[in-house]
GROMACS .gro file of C-alpha atoms in nm:
model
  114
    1UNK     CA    1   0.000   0.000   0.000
    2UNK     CA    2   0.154   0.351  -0.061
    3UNK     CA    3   0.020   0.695  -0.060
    4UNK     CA    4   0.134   1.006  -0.217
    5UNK     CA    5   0.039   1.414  -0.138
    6UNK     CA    6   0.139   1.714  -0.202
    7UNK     CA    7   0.179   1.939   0.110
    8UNK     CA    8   0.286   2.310   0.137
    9UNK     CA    9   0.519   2.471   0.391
   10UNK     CA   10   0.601   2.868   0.273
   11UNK     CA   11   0.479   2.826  -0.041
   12UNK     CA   12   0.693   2.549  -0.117
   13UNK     CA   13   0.555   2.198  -0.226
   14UNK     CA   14   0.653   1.900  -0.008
   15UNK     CA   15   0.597   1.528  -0.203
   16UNK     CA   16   0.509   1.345   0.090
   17UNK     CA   17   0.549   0.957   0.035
   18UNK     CA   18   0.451   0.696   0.260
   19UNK     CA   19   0.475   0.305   0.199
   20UNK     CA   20   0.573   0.091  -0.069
   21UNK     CA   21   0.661   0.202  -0.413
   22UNK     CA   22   0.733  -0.029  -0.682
   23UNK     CA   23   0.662  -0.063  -1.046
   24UNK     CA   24   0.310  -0.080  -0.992
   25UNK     CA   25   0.271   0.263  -0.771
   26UNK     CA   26   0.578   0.441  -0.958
   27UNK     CA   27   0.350   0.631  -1.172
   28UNK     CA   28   0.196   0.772  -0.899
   29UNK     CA   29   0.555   0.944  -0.759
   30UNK     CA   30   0.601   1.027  -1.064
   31UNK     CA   31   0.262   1.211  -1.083
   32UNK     CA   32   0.322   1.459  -0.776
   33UNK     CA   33   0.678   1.528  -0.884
   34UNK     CA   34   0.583   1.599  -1.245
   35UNK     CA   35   0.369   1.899  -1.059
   36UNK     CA   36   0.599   1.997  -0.814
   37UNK     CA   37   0.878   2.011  -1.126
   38UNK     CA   38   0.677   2.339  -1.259
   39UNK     CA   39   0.776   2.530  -0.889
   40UNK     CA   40   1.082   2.693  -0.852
   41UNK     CA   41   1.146   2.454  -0.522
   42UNK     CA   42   1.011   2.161  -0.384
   43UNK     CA   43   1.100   1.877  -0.144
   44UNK     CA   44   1.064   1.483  -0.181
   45UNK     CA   45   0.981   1.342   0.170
   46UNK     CA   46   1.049   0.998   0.160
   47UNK     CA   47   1.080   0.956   0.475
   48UNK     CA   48   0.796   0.662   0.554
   49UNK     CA   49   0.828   0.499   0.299
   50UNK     CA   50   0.951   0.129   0.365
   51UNK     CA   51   1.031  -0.018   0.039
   52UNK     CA   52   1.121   0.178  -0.275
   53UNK     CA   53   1.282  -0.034  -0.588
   54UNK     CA   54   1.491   0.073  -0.882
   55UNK     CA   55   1.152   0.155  -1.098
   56UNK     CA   56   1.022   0.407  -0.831
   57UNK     CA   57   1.410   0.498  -0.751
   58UNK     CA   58   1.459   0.642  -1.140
   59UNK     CA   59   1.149   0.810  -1.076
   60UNK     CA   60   1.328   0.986  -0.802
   61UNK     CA   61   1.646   1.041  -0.985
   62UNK     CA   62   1.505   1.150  -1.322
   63UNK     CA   63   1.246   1.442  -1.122
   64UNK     CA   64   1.602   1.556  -0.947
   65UNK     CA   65   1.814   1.564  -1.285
   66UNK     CA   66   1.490   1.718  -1.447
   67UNK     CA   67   1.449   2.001  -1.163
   68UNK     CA   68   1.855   2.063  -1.185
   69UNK     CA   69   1.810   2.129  -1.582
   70UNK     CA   70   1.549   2.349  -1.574
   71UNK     CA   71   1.698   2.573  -1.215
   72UNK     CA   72   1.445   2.426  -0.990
   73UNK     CA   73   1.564   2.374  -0.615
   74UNK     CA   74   1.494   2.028  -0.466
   75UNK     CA   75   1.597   1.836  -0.151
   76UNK     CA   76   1.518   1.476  -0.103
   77UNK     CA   77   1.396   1.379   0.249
   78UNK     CA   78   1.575   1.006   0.281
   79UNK     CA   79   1.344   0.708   0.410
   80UNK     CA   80   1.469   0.543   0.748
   81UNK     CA   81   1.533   0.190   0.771
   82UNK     CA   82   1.586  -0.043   0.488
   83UNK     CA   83   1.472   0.143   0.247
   84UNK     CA   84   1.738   0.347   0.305
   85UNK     CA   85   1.950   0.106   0.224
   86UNK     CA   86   1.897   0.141  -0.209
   87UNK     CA   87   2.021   0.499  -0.166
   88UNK     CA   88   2.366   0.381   0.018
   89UNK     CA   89   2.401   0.073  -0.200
   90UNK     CA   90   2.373   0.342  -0.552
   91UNK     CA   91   2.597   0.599  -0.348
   92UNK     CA   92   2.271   0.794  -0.449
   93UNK     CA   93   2.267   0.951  -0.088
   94UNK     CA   94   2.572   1.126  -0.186
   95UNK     CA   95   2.505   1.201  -0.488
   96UNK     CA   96   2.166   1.363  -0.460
   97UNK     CA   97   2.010   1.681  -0.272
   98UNK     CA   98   1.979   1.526   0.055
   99UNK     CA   99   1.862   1.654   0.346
  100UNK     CA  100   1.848   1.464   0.735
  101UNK     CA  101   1.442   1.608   0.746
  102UNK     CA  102   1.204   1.813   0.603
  103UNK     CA  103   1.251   2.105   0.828
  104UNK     CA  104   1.600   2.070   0.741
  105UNK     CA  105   1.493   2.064   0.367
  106UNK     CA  106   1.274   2.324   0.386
  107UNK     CA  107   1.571   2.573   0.598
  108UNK     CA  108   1.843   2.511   0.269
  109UNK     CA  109   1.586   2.595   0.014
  110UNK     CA  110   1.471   2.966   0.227
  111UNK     CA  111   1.166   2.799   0.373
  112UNK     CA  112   1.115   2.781   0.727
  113UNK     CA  113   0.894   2.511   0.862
  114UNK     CA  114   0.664   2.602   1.163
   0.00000   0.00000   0.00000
């Protein structure tokens, strides 16, 4: 089961995800950040989601490279636990706009959370 919705903190979107995202609920990611894309910042909170595979995982990657082209700010929100662990095992936690929580997220892109 996942769920995905878009939240707004200063005017700046927040992709909330929570659950499991595979091939079959990768569309819907994709969705939300296709939205968030047309903002000049947003934030990808991934973190409850417990499972995330390499189909919803390009989803992630291709929204950040797509933002990055076109100037738009994002910071990813990393899930906890194992589905951490696809991030570490791609280096993609160093590689990507990370950020330990959304407050945290929201704070490097001008947006205070409150």
């Amino acid at each position: 089961m996942h769920k995905v919705e878009i939240a707004r903190s200063h005017g700046v979107p927040v992709v909330v995800a929570r659950g499991e995202f595979d091939a079959f609920a990768a569309p819907d990611l994709e969705r939300a950040l296709s939205g968030a894309r047309l903002e000049t910042a947003f934030v990808v909170d991934l973190d409850a989601v417990s499972f995330l595979d390499s189909t919803a995982l390009g989803v992630v990657v291709a929204a950040v490279r797509l933002s990055q082209e076109a100037g738009t700010a994002v910071r990813i929100v990393l899930p906890g636990g194992a589905a951490r662990r696809i991030f570490e095992i791609t280096t993609l936690d160093r590689i990507l706009p990370v950020a330990e929580n959304r407050a945290s997220a929201l704070e490097s892109l001008g947006a205070e959370e409150r």
